[in-house]
Short mmCIF file of C-alpha atoms in Angstrom, two decimals:
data_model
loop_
_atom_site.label_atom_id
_atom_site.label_comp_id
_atom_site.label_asym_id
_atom_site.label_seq_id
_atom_site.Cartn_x
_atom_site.Cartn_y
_atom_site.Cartn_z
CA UNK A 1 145.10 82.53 -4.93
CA UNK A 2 143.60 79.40 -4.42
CA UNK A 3 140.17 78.32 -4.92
CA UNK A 4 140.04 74.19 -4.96
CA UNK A 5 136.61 73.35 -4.55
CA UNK A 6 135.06 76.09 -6.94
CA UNK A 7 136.02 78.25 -10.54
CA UNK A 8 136.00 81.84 -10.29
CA UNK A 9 134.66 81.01 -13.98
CA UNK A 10 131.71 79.18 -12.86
CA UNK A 11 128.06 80.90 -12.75
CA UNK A 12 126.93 82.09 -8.77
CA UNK A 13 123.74 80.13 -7.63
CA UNK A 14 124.86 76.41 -9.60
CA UNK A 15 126.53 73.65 -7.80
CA UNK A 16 129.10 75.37 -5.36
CA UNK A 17 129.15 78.40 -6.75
CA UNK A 18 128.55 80.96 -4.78
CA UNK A 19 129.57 84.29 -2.80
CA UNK A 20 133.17 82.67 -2.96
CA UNK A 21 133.22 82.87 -6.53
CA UNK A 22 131.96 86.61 -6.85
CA UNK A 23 134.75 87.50 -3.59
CA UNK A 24 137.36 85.49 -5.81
CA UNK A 25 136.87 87.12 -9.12
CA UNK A 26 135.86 91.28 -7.80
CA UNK A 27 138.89 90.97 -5.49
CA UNK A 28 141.32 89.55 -7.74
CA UNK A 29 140.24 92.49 -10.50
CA UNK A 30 140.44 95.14 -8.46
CA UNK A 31 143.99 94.08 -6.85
CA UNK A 32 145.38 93.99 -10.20
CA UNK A 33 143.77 97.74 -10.76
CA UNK A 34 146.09 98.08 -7.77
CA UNK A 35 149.07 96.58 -9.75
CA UNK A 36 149.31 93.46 -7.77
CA UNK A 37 149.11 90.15 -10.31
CA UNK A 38 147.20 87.58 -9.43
CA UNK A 39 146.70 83.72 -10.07
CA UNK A 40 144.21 81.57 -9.13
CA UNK A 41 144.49 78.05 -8.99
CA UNK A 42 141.34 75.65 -9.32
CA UNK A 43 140.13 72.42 -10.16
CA UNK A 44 139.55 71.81 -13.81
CA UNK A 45 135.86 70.37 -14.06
CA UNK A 46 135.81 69.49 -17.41
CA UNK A 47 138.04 68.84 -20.61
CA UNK A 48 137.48 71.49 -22.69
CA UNK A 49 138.74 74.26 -20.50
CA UNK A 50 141.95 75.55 -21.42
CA UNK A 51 144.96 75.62 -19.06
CA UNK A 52 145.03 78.82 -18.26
CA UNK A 53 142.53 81.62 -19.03
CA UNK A 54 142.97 84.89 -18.55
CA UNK A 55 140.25 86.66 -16.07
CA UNK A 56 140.79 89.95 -16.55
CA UNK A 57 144.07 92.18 -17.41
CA UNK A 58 146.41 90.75 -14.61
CA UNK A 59 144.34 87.91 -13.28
CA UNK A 60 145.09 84.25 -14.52
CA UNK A 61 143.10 81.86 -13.72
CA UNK A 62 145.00 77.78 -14.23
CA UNK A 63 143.17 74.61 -14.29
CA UNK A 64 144.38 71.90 -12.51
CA UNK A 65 144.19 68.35 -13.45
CA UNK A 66 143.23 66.66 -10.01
CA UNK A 67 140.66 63.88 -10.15
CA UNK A 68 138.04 63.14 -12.52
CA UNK A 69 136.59 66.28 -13.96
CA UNK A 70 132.91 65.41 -13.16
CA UNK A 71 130.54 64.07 -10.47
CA UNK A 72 132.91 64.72 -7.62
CA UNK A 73 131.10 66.69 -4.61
CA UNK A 74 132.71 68.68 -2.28
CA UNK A 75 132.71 65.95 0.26
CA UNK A 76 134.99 64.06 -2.05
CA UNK A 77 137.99 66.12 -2.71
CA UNK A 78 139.93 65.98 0.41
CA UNK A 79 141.15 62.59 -1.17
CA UNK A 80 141.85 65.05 -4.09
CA UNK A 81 144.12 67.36 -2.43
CA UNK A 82 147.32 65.51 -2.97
CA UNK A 83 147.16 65.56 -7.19
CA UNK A 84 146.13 69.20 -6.42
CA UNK A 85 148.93 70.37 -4.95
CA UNK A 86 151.20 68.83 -7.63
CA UNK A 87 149.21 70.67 -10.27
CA UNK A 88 150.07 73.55 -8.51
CA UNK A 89 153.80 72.87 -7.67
CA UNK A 90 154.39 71.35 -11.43
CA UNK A 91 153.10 75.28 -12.02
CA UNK A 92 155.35 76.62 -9.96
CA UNK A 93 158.23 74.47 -11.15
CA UNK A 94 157.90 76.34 -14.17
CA UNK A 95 158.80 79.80 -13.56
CA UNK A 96 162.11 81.66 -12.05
CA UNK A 97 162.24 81.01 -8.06
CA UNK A 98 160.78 83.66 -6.30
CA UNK A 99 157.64 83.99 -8.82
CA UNK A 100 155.19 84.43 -6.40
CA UNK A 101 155.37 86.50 -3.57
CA UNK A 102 152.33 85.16 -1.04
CA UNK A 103 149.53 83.10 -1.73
CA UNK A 104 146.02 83.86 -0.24
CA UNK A 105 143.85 80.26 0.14
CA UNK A 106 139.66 80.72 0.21
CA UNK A 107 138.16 78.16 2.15
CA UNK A 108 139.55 75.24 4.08
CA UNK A 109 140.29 72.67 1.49
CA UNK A 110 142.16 75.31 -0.18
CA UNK A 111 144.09 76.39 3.05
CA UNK A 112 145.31 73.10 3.17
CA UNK A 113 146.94 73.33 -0.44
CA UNK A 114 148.04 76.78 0.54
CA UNK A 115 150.04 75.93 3.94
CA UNK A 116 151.93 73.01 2.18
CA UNK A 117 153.22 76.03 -1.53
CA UNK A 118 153.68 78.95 1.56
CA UNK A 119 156.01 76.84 3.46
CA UNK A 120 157.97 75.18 0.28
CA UNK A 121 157.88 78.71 -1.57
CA UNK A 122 158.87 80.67 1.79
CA UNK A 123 156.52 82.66 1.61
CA UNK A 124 153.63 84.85 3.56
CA UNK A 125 150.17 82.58 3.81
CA UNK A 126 147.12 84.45 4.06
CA UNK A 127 143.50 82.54 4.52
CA UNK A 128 139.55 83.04 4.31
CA UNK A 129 137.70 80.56 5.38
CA UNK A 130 134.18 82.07 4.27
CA UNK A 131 132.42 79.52 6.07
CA UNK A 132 133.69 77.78 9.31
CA UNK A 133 132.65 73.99 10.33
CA UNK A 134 132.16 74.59 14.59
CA UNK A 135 130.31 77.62 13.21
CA UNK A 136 127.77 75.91 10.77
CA UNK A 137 127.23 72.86 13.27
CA UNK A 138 126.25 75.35 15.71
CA UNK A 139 123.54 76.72 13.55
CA UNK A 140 122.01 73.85 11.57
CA UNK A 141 118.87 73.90 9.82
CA UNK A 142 117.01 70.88 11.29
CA UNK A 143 117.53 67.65 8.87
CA UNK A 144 120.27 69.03 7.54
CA UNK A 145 124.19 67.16 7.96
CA UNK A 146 126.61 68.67 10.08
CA UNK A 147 130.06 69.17 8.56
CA UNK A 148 132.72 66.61 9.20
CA UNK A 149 135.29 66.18 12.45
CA UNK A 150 138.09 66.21 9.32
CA UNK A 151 136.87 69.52 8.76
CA UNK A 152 137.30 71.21 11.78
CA UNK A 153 141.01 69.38 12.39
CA UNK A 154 142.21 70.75 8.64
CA UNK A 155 140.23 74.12 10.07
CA UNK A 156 142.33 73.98 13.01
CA UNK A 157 145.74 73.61 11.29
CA UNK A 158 145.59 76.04 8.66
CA UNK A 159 144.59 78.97 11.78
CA UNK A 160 147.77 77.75 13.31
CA UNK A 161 150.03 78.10 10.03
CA UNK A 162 148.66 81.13 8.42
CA UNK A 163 150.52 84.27 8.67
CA UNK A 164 147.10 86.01 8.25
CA UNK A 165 143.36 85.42 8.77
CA UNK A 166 141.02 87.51 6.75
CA UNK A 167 137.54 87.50 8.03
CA UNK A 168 134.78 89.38 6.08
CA UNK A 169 133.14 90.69 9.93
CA UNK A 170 134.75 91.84 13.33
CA UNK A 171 132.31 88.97 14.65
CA UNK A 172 133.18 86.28 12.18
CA UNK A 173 136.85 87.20 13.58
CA UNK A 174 135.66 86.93 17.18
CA UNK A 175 134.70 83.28 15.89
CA UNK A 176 137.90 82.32 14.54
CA UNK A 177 139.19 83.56 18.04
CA UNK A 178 136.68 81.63 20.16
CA UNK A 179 136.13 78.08 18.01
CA UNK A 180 139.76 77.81 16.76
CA UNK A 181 142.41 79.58 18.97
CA UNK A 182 143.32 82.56 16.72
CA UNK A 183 145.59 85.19 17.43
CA UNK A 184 143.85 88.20 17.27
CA UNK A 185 146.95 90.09 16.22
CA UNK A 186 146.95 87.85 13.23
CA UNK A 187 143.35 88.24 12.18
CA UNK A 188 142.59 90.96 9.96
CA UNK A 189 138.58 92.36 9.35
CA UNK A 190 137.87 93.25 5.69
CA UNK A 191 134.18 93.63 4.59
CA UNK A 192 133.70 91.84 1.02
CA UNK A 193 132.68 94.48 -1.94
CA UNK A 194 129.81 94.60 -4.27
CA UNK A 195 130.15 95.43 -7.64
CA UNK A 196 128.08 99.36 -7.67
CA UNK A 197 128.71 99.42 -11.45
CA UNK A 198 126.16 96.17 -12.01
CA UNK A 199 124.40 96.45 -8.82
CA UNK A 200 122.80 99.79 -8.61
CA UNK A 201 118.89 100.89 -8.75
CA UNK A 202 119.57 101.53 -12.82
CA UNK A 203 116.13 102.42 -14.55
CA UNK A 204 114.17 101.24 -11.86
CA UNK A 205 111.32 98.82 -10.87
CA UNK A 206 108.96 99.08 -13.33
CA UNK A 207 111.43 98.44 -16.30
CA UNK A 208 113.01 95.34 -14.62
CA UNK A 209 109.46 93.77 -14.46
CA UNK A 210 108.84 94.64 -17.80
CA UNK A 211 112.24 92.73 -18.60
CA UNK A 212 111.19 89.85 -16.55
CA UNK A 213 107.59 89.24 -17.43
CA UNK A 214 106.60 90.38 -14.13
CA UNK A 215 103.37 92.00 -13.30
CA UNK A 216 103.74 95.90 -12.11
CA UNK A 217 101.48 95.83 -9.36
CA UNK A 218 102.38 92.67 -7.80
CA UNK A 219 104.25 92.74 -3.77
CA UNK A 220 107.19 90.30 -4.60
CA UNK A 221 109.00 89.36 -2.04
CA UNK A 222 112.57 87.21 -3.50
CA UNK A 223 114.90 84.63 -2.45
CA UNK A 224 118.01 84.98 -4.62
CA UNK A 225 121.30 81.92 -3.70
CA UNK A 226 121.68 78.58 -3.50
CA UNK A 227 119.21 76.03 -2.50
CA UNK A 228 120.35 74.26 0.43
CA UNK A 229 118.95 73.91 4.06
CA UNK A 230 121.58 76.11 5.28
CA UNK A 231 120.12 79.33 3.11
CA UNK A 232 116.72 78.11 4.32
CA UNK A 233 113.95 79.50 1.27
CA UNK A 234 111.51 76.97 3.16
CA UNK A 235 111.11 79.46 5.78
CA UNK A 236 109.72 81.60 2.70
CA UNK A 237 107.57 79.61 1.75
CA UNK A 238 105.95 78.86 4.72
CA UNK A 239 106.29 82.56 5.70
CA UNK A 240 103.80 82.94 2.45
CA UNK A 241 101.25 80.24 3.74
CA UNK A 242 100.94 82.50 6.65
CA UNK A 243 100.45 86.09 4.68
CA UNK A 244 97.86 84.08 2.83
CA UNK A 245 96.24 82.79 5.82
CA UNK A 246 96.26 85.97 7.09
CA UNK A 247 94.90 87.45 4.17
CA UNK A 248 93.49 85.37 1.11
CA UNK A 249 93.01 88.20 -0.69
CA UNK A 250 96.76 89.14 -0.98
CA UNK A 251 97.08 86.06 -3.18
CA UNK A 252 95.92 88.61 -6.39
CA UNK A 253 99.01 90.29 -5.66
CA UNK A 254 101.78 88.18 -4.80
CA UNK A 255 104.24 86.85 -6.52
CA UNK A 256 107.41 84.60 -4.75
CA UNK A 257 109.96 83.64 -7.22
CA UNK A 258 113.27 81.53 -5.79
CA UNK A 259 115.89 82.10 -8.23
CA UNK A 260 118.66 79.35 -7.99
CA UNK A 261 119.94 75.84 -7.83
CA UNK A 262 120.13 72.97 -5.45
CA UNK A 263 123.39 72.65 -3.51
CA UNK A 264 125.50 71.40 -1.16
CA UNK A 265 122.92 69.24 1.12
CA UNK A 266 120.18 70.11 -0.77
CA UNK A 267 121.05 68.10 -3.67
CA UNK A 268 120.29 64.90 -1.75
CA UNK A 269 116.39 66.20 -2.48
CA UNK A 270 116.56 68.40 -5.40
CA UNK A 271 112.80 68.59 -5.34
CA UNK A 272 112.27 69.35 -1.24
CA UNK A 273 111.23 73.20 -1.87
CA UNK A 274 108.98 72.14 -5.14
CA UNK A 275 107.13 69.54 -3.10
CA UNK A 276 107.11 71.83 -0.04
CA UNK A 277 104.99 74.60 -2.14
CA UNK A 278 102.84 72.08 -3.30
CA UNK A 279 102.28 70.64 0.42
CA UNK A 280 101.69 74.19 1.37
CA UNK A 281 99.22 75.39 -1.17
CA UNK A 282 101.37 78.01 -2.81
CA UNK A 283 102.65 76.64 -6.00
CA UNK A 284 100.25 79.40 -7.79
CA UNK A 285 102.40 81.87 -6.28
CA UNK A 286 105.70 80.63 -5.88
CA UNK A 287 107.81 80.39 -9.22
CA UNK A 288 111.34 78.69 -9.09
CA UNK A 289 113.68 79.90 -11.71
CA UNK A 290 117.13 77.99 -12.24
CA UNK A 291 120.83 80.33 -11.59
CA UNK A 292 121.00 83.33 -13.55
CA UNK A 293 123.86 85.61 -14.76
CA UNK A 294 125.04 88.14 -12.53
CA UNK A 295 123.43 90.95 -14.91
CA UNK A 296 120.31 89.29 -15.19
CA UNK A 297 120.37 88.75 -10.99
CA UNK A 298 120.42 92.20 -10.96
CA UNK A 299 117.65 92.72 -12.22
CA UNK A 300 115.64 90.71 -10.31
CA UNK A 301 117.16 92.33 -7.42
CA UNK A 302 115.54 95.87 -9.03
CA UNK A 303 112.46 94.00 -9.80
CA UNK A 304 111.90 92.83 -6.17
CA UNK A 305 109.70 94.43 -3.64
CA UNK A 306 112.10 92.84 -1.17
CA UNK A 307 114.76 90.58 -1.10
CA UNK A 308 114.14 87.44 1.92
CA UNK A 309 117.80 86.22 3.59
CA UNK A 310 116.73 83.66 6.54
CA UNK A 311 119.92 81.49 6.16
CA UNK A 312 121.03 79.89 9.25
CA UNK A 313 124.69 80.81 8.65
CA UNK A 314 126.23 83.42 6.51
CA UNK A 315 129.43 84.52 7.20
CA UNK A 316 128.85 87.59 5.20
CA UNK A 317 125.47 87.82 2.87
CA UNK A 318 127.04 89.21 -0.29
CA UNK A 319 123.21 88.96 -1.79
CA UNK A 320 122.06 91.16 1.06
CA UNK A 321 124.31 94.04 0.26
CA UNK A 322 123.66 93.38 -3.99
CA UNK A 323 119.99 93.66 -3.56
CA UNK A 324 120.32 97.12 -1.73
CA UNK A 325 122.87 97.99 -3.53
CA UNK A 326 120.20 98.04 -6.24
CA UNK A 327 117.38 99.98 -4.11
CA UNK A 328 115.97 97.08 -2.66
CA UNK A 329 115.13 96.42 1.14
CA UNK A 330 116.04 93.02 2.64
CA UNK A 331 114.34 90.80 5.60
CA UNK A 332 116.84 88.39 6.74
CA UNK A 333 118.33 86.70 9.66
CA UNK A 334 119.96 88.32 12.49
CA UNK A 335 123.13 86.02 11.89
CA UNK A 336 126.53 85.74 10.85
CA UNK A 337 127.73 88.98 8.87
CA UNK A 338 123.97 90.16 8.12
CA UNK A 339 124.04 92.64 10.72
CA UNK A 340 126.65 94.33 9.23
CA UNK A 341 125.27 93.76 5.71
CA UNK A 342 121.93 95.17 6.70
CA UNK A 343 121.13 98.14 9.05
CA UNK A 344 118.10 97.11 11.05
CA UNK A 345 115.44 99.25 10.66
CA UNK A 346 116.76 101.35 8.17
CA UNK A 347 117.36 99.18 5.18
CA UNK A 348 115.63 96.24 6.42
CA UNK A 349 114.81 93.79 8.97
CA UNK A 350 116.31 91.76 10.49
CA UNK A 351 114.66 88.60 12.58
CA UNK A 352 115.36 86.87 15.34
CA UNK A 353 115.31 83.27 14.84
CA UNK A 354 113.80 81.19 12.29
CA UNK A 355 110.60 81.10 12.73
CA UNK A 356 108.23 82.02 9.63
CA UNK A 357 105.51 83.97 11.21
CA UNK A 358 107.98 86.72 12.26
CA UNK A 359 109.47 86.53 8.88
CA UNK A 360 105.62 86.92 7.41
CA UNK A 361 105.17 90.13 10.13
CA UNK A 362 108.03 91.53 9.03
CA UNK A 363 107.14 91.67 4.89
CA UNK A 364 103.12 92.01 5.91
CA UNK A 365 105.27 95.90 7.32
CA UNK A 366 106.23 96.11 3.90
CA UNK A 367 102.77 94.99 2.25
CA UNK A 368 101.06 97.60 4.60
CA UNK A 369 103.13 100.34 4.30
CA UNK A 370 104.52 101.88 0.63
CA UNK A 371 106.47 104.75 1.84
CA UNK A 372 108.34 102.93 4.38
CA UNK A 373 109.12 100.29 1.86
CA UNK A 374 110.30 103.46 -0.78
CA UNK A 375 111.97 104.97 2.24
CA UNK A 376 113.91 101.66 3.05
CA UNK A 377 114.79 101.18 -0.85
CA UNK A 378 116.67 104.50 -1.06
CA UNK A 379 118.32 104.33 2.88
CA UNK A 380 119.17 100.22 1.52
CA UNK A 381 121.52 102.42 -1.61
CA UNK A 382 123.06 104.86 0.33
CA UNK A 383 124.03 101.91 2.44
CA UNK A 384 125.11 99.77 -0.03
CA UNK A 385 127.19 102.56 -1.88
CA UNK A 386 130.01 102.20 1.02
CA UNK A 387 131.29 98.43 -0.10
CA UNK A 388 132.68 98.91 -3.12
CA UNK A 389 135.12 96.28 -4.28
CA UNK A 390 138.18 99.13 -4.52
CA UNK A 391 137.82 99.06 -0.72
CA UNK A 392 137.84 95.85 -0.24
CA UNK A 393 140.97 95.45 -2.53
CA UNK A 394 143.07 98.32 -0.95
CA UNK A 395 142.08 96.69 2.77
CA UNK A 396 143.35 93.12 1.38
CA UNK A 397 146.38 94.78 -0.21
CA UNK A 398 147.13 96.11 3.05
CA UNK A 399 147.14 92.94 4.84
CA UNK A 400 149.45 91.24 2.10
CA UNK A 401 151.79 94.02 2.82
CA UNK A 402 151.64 93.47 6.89
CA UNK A 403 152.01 89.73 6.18
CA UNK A 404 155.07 89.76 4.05
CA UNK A 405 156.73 92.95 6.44
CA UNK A 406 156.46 90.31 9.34
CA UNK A 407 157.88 87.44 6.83
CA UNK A 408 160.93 89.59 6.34
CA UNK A 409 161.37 90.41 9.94
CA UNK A 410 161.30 86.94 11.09
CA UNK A 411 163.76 85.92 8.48
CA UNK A 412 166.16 88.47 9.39
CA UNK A 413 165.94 87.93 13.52
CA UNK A 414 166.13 84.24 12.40
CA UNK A 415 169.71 85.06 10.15
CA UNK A 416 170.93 87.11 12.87
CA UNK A 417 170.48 84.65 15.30
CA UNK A 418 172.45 81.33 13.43
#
C-alpha cells in the first residue's frame, strides 16, 4: 500500500489526517486477518520514527526519506514524488524478485508512485482516490481554493493505468466514470468499514458526559473532523445563531462543541471558526476542542445528542457511520457517499444544500421531539452494524484477486502471441 501524503500512524482530525488514515490502517488489519501481508509505504515526517514499524501482526508500515521531514503541505509534495519513489524502489531492491504481489495506491499523489512500482514490478495496480479534484471544484465552499489543473492531469493518468478502481460508493464510481473516462468494468464499489468493537453505543449517554465534563441535560448537537471549508462547521455555527434566534431560551441547554484541527485550506486562517462564533454571538455555547484519540472520539460520539456532517464533499463520511455506529443520529449533507452512510429519515437527516436554517429545522426536530431522537439513535446502530471492517476487507480481497486473474491472463495471451 501506499499512502504518500499521510501516516497510517498519525492521529485522525490533525493536519491531513483523516478518514484515509482510519481506511488505511482497519483495512490493512483486517486483510492480514485474511492472511494477505501488507506494507505501507509513507512519508517519514520526522527523525525519530523508526524505519519500519510494525502496525499490527502482518502490517508494516516503512518510512520513507523524501524531503524535509517538516513544514511541507500537501500542495508541496508533488515536487517530492521523485525521492519517494526511490525510497520505495531502494525497498524493493532489497528483497527476492517477486516480493510483492500488487500494490494498492490511496489518493492521487500516491497513484502516481504506484503506476511507476506496478509497471517496473509487473504487477496488478489497484487505486482509491478518496477524494477526486473535478469532484471537489464542483462543490466548493465559497472562499475556499479549488484544487490544481496538475491534479486532475495526474487524476487522469493513474484511471488510465490502474488495473482497478476502488470507489467507497456506486455514485462516487459513476464519478470516476463521468469526470475521468473510467471503465466501468474496471471499477469496483466497496463501502469503507467502521470499527463496531470501538464504535458501538457502550454504557451509554449519560456515562460519556460524565467522562467528558458534560452536562446531562444539555441538547448537544457535534461536529467531529477536520477544520477546513470543505467539511463546513461554519454552517453549524450559524445554524446555532438561528436556534437561538428562534428561541433564546434554548441557550440554558445547548451545548456545540467542534472537536478537531485546522486543515488543508483552513490552515491559511486557523482562527476563521473562533472569530466566526464570536461574530455570531455564540462563543458561550460553542466549545472547540483540539483532535482526539479514536477511543476518546468515541465517546463524544456517545455523548452527542447528534452528530452535524454539512461538508460540501465527502466521498464517503466515515464519521457519519462512527457516530451511529455508537447510537447516535446524524444531520448532514445530501452529498457525496452520505446517502449511503445515512438512511434519511431513519437514522438521520439529510439536507439539501447548504444553507443553515434548514440545517437549524432539521436539529430544532430533534430538540422538539425525544422519542424520535431515541428512535433514530437505535435505527442509526442497527444501521451502522452492517459496515464492519471484515466486509470491507473480504470485498477488497476480492478485487486484488480479479486484478491479478486478469494480470495473468494478459500475460499469457501476450506469450502466446510473440
Amino acid at each position: 500500500m501506499l499512502s504518500v501524503h499521510t501516516s497510517p500512524l498519525h492521529q485522525p482530525g490533525t493536519g491531513d489526517a483523516g478518514g484515509m488514515n482510519v481506511y488505511i490502517v482497519e483495512l490493512a488489519k483486517q486483510l492480514a486477518a485474511l492472511g494477505i501481508e501488507v506494507e505501507v509505504f509513507t512519508r517519514a515526517t520526522t527523525a525519530a520514527l523508526e524505519p519500519t514499524v510494525e502496525l499490527a501482526p502482518g502490517v508494516l508500515v516503512r518510512h520513507v526519506e523524501a524531503g524535509p521531514y517538516e513544514g511541507l503541505a500537501k500542495e508541496d509534495l508533488p515536487a517530492q514524488l521523485c525521492a519517494f519513489t526511490h525510497g520505495v524502489m531502494r525497498a524493493w531492491a532489497r528483497h527476492r524478485p517477486g516480493h510483492y504481489d500488487l500494490v494498492h495506491s490511496h489518493y492521487w499523489l500516491s497513484g502516481q508512485v504506484g503506476w511507476l512500482a506496478a509497471e517496473r514490478w509487473g504487477v496488478p495496480l489497484v487505486h482509491a482516490m478518496h477524494t477526486m479534484a473535478k469532484v471537489k471544484n464542483a462543490a466548493l465552499a465559497e472562499g475556499d481554493t479549488p484544487e490544481p489543473a496538475a491534479r486532475v492531469i495526474g487524476e487522469t493518468q493513474i484511471v488510465r493505468a490502474a488495473d482497478r478502481l476502488v470507489a467507497n460508493t456506486a455514485e462516487e464510481a459513476g464519478e470516476l466514470v463521468h469526470h475521468y473516462g473510467a471503465d466501468p468494468a474496471r471499477t469496483a464499489v466497496v463501502h469503507p468499514g467502521v470499527d463496531l468493537g470501538r464504535f458501538r453505543p457502550a454504557d451509554g449517554r449519560a456515562a460519556a458526559r460524565a467522562r467528558l465534563g458534560l452536562p446531562q441535560k444539555a441538547f448537544i448537537p457535534l461536529f467531529a473532523g477536520r477544520i477546513q471549508p470543505l467539511k463546513a462547521p461554519d454552517i453549524l455555527l450559524h445554524a446555532t445563531r438561528a436556534l437561538l434566534d428562534a428561541d433564546p431560551a434554548l441557550r440554558e441547554r445547548l451545548v456545540v462543541p467542534v472537536v478537531g484541527g485546522p486543515s488543508g485550506t483552513g490552515l491559511a486562517k486557523p482562527e476563521r471558526l473562533q472569530k466566526l462564533a464570536a461574530r455570531l454571538g455564540v462563543t458561550d455555547v460553542v466549545r472547540f476542542h483540539p483532535p482526539v484519540t479514536q477511543d476518546v472520539l468515541a465517546d463524544w460520539y456517545r455523548a452527542a445528542s447528534v452528530l452535524v456532517m454539512p461538508s460540501y464533499s465527502e466521498s464517503f463520511g466515515l464519521v457519519a457511520v462512527e457516530a451511529q455506529a455508537c447510537g447516535t443520529p446524524v444531520v448532514a449533507a445530501a452529498v457525496g457517499g452520505l446517502p449511503v452512510a445515512v438512511r434519511d429519515g431513519v437514522s438521520g437527516f439529510l439536507v439539501d444544500g447548504h444553507r443553515p436554517p434548514d440545517y437549524a429545522r432539521a436539529l430544532r426536530r430533534l430538540i422538539d421531539d425525544g422519542a424520535l431522537a431515541a428512535r433514530m439513535g437505535a435505527a442509526a446502530a442497527r444501521h451502522a452494524s452492517g459496515f464492519g471492517w471484515d466486509t470491507a476487507a473480504a470485498a477488497t480481497a476480492e478485487v486484488y484477486a480479479e486484478a491479478a486473474a486478469e494480470r495473468r491472463r494478459h500475460l499469457r495471451s501476450t506469450h502466446v502471441h510473440r
